[in-house]
Amino acid sequence: MFCSKKKPLEVERIVKANDREYNEKFQYADNRIHTSKYNILTFLPINLFEQFQRVANAYFLFLLILQLIPEISSLTWFTTIVPLVLVITMTAVKDATDDYFRYKSDNQVNNRQSEVLIDSKLQNEKWMNVKVGDIIKLENNQFVAADLLLLSSSEPYGLCYIETAELDGETNLKVRHALSVTSELGEDIRRLAKFDGIVVCEAPNNKLDKFTGILSWKDNEHSLNNEKIILRGCVLRNTSWCFGMVIFAGPDTKLMQNSGNSIWENQVGAQFRSFLFWNKGENNFVFSGFLTFWSYIIILNTVVPISLYVSVEVIRLGHSYFINWDQKMYYSGKATPAAARTTTLNEELGQIEYVFSDKTGTLTQNIMTFKKCSINGRIYGEVHDDLGQKTDITKKKKPVDFSVNPQVDKTFQFFDHSLMESIKLGDPKVHEFLRLLALCHTVMSEENSAGQLIYQVQSPDEGALVTAARNFGFIFKSRTPETITIEELGTLVTYQLLAFLDFNNIRKRMSVIVRNPEGQIKLYSKGADTILFEKLHLSNEDLLALTSDHISEFAGEGLRTLAIAYRDLDDKYFKEWHKMLEDANAATDEREERIAGLYEEIERDLMLLGATAVEDKLQEGVIETVLSLSLANIKIWVLTGDKQETAINIGYACNMLTDDMNEVFIIAGNTAVEVREELRKAKENLFGQNRSSSNGHIVFEKKQQLELDSIVEETVTGDYALIINGHSLAHALESDVKNDFLELACMCKTVVCCRVTPLQKAQVVELVKKHRNAVTLAIGDGANDVSMIKSAHIGIGISGQEGLQAVLASDYSFAQFRYLQRLLLVHGRWSYFRMCKFLCYFFYKNFAFTLVHFWFGFFCGFSAQTVYDQWFITLFNIVYTSLPVLAMGIFDQDVSDQNSMDFPQLYKPGQLNLLFNKRRFFICMAHGIYTSLALFFIPYGAFYRDAGEDGQHVADYQSFAVTMATSLVIVVSVQIALDTSYWTVINHVFIWGSVATYFSILFTMHSNAMFGVFPNQFPFVGNAQHSLTQKCIWLVILLTTVVSVMPVLAFRFLKVDLFPTLSDQIRQRQKAQKKARPLRSRRPQTRRSSSRRSGYAFAHQEGYGELITSGKNMRAKNPPPTSGLEKTLSNSTSWIENLCKKTTDTVSSFNQDKTVKL
């Protein structure tokens, strides 16, 4: 029981169906999952061990141990143990609660029922009792119990449909299909019970999209891949039943392998961490001095109390809830609120300097519309006037009438009537072009309850192309495993599907090989122009040049393009090629490489038909957001996989690139030498223009880097942009070039990286993150953005059209790019402002509170005697002053949210870390020292040789302590009232309620009742009543308060009056508006048209081609209703002009340190 045999490390897994005895010898894990960390016996020791691994807890435990030593401690142990136990207990309760819910969840999952084939009959069995090798029956809408090899299903050809939302966040259905040899087993229990196949496969791993193995059965071997496997966590959909064989169970399943270990959030903002501890030194060598040293360590430890850490976490939690609750970041179109998925990074949202953004789906909507095409050298989709001149499309322009087509998509609009005329005239090239669009795709057709044709698409690009072909009379109707049926101008035509050459990120194209009713074999292909043009026959040279010009023109308008081509195949050649393809598919070694080679062989000598152009519209509010972030001195880098022309013109459409820029540098070198030379010339050009400019002013800012070869950032006057493509970026990221690239890029206002891979996105972010002393943010919406999101300091996921992978990997998420403006300029700035204000006040009050002991040391022979009562020391930070500072840290704001948006320059202090740095820390410390001097020496001087009203001496130790404690509570309460910029009912209750709480506790502790119960702990009976009934005591308290507060009040008044900051000016304007002006009316919105340029359009995943060519067929299902109308982009020109003017005027005056009359 206690000495179980260690499980050997798996290299490969061997599983035999229906043979538990055979499989048990490998010691495979059962299907029980265990994610909870504790049980009743282990909770206390393990949880305490985890908590005291945290530096703060260990620090205060060390202080507690010191306080237990009588020789060095003048404070009783409860002054430290009370707050420490409180924190430990609260954390333990939270951990226990979380673990209990994990335990309940584990039990719920482990006790789910599943039908397992045991002893030749189906039996209900709990999930935790399922073993590797068992055969399980699943029914529709059931969760999958373990990682299964699909054997058979109720669908034709052993297909089944699954939903993988729990694995990757995507809710669209995916297809899995069984081997033909096992799909014949059907639901025959007798045959399934006799199934004794042996699977040899990979060891357990966390790769969700990959599986390799071989099934040996009946002296034959059958290759297995990911399409044959159903993973735990999936849900069976639209499939009555299926049978599967358990390959991986419990902790070995890919879902659990991806779960990893529990991750504790222990990050602390780098700007604040260095202020949370002080290193104490020892320089006395006499034993008494040694003891005194540790005594004062105990007394002065309240400079950094444990309540600081608790308060920081509470404030961060409150800020996170404000983000979650913000109605202005709620997207009603998808009922999606903003979500803070972490609580440790809120203040860093107020310090962002670099934003790295994806383009498609982030800046754009990822909703594609077919706009134009080029067929046989002629452009369709343009509108001309009576003189033949190209004109813009207006609302008055009448679109093409598709009403004669009963299967038309009514949302599709096309304004060039010449394409319809070419179709009616029977232009063979036009017909072949549209026929290709209707045949070469992975779209699945379905009919809804009203009999309307519905397309289920993997990517919006494909949907746009197939829908366009449908409206022009070439309607994709249905597909079977061997055929594709389309309706060509009213005539049903069935094509035999011979092969499907699937898309992937390397090929960047897809092809189908079909036989038409006349017996001709044709290969139809579509893909990226840069790839497909290399595959064309030499006879296409003239058409290639013309189509290339058309594609560049389309790109100049912001459209995403695909090249279209075909090839006629000889029957004999195709049969030979297909035989080689079958051999490659059956191979176990280098299968993918052999298949790729055969694809390359047949996809050559293609005949060019033309190109397509689809539009991906900008998201609503992108232009305003980009402008505001730019005015906030946030540099935006766009990292996209699209071609250069697309990215550039989307940049112009978003106002990241403008015609007013001094220059746009384009780096397109093919070698490291060329890239280095282009970077050098760009830098020379940049500095040359600045030195010859009218003012000739160049500012050099040197920032220390993390590496020895520091990079000098030279901030130049003027606006510049840098454009670099993927192959050039690969060289620019090399060790000997990256410093030059980074230096140039950081001097540019905008950087656009085109044709970049997901890895390159992450490398760019890492480069800036490593070499610049700046906080970075990455935002994206797709799986290809995950690495970039994880690399940045802060990652933001947009829940868009490409699934939820980016959201699941992010720190914050919302539905639209425009919400980034509010997240940074409002929530980020407020969080930084509040946290800095909280820390400044917290350190001030604790220096004032603690250093009184130091001054008292001169009068007590440094015996480590405390001034205050020990209960006051215990309660000061956790009762008397905890709630007011929390209220300020959670609710305070210097200006309103609207003013934070209207004046982006307010964001700059966070980037420069002006609100809390070493200078501000020492100012807080000096303020605290001054207050502590007033708190100690004013009562000391007043009580020196003084008598009370009753003739008795008032300078006894406890009366002195009560006077100073009361003065301290009042002073810090008045100080926080002065520091509070935004008052709420909560602030009033917490501040004045804390003062009232102090007096009630003070009188209670000095009462007869407390002395009667705890005589040793509360010996000073009636002292508070005696002291606080004397007028001289209250005069001393008043004098101490005035002396402590008045200099600060006078300094702040003069500073705001003579040297106001931008925040001060706007706050004064805000107050004046509340008194004098009515609410401003809503600014009218005006539509803005902009030229945009574009690129390669192909977004769907690899793998659907193999499904189609494997002889499997998706049975038509009723799809969920799709969303309807999309909002069009609109922009307020007046808003932009007003914002630029207003901010520029205000900031220019602010920079000259002059008061602006607002």
PDB file of C-alpha atoms in Angstrom, residues 840-850 852 868 872 875-877 879-885 888 927-928 931-932 935 964-980 983 987 990-992 994-995 998 1037 1040-1042 1044-1045 1052:
ATOM      1  CA  CYS A 840       2.073  57.387  -1.084  1.00  0.00           C
ATOM      2  CA  TYR A 841      -0.486  57.811   1.677  1.00  0.00           C
ATOM      3  CA  PHE A 842       0.174  54.358   3.169  1.00  0.00           C
ATOM      4  CA  PHE A 843       3.891  54.946   3.533  1.00  0.00           C
ATOM      5  CA  TYR A 844       3.291  58.484   4.837  1.00  0.00           C
ATOM      6  CA  LYS A 845       0.949  57.377   7.618  1.00  0.00           C
ATOM      7  CA  ASN A 846       3.176  54.472   8.622  1.00  0.00           C
ATOM      8  CA  PHE A 847       6.319  56.599   8.752  1.00  0.00           C
ATOM      9  CA  ALA A 848       4.397  59.087  10.875  1.00  0.00           C
ATOM     10  CA  PHE A 849       3.125  56.258  13.074  1.00  0.00           C
ATOM     11  CA  THR A 850       6.385  54.335  13.446  1.00  0.00           C
ATOM     12  CA  VAL A 852       7.616  58.330  16.910  1.00  0.00           C
ATOM     13  CA  TYR A 868       1.809  53.722  22.176  1.00  0.00           C
ATOM     14  CA  PHE A 872      -3.175  50.615  19.533  1.00  0.00           C
ATOM     15  CA  LEU A 875      -5.216  47.885  15.636  1.00  0.00           C
ATOM     16  CA  PHE A 876      -3.792  50.981  13.926  1.00  0.00           C
ATOM     17  CA  ASN A 877      -3.291  49.419  10.478  1.00  0.00           C
ATOM     18  CA  VAL A 879      -8.909  48.815  12.099  1.00  0.00           C
ATOM     19  CA  TYR A 880      -8.275  52.523  12.583  1.00  0.00           C
ATOM     20  CA  THR A 881      -6.795  53.400   9.176  1.00  0.00           C
ATOM     21  CA  SER A 882      -7.467  50.428   6.894  1.00  0.00           C
ATOM     22  CA  LEU A 883     -10.882  51.299   5.451  1.00  0.00           C
ATOM     23  CA  PRO A 884     -10.270  54.985   4.522  1.00  0.00           C
ATOM     24  CA  VAL A 885      -7.169  54.144   2.506  1.00  0.00           C
ATOM     25  CA  MET A 888      -9.361  56.021  -1.646  1.00  0.00           C
ATOM     26  CA  HIS A 927       6.334  64.102   5.012  1.00  0.00           C
ATOM     27  CA  GLY A 928       5.967  61.210   7.442  1.00  0.00           C
ATOM     28  CA  THR A 931       4.487  64.571  10.961  1.00  0.00           C
ATOM     29  CA  SER A 932       6.143  62.184  13.424  1.00  0.00           C
ATOM     30  CA  LEU A 935       3.288  64.255  16.854  1.00  0.00           C
ATOM     31  CA  MET A 964      -0.185  61.158  20.656  1.00  0.00           C
ATOM     32  CA  ALA A 965      -2.395  58.276  19.473  1.00  0.00           C
ATOM     33  CA  THR A 966      -5.449  60.523  19.264  1.00  0.00           C
ATOM     34  CA  SER A 967      -3.461  63.204  17.459  1.00  0.00           C
ATOM     35  CA  LEU A 968      -2.144  60.593  15.015  1.00  0.00           C
ATOM     36  CA  VAL A 969      -5.590  59.212  14.160  1.00  0.00           C
ATOM     37  CA  ILE A 970      -7.014  62.703  13.625  1.00  0.00           C
ATOM     38  CA  VAL A 971      -4.010  63.911  11.602  1.00  0.00           C
ATOM     39  CA  VAL A 972      -3.981  60.945   9.211  1.00  0.00           C
ATOM     40  CA  SER A 973      -7.778  61.153   8.850  1.00  0.00           C
ATOM     41  CA  VAL A 974      -7.606  64.852   7.961  1.00  0.00           C
ATOM     42  CA  GLN A 975      -4.717  64.120   5.605  1.00  0.00           C
ATOM     43  CA  ILE A 976      -6.628  61.449   3.690  1.00  0.00           C
ATOM     44  CA  ALA A 977      -9.607  63.788   3.514  1.00  0.00           C
ATOM     45  CA  LEU A 978      -7.305  66.343   1.843  1.00  0.00           C
ATOM     46  CA  ASP A 979      -5.868  63.669  -0.457  1.00  0.00           C
ATOM     47  CA  THR A 980      -9.278  62.432  -1.608  1.00  0.00           C
ATOM     48  CA  TRP A 983     -15.916  61.852  -2.565  1.00  0.00           C
ATOM     49  CA  ASN A 987     -15.428  57.637   1.754  1.00  0.00           C
ATOM     50  CA  PHE A 990     -15.047  55.007   6.261  1.00  0.00           C
ATOM     51  CA  ILE A 991     -13.043  58.123   7.213  1.00  0.00           C
ATOM     52  CA  TRP A 992     -15.242  59.577   9.917  1.00  0.00           C
ATOM     53  CA  SER A 994     -12.842  55.077  11.585  1.00  0.00           C
ATOM     54  CA  VAL A 995     -12.317  58.086  13.868  1.00  0.00           C
ATOM     55  CA  TYR A 998     -11.046  54.664  17.474  1.00  0.00           C
ATOM     56  CA  ILE A1037      -4.263  67.697  19.730  1.00  0.00           C
ATOM     57  CA  THR A1040      -0.509  69.092  16.495  1.00  0.00           C
ATOM     58  CA  THR A1041      -3.096  68.654  13.753  1.00  0.00           C
ATOM     59  CA  VAL A1042      -2.710  72.210  12.464  1.00  0.00           C
ATOM     60  CA  SER A1044       1.065  68.728  10.694  1.00  0.00           C
ATOM     61  CA  VAL A1045      -1.457  69.667   8.014  1.00  0.00           C
ATOM     62  CA  ARG A1052      -0.498  72.232  -2.484  1.00  0.00           C
TER      63      ARG A1052
END
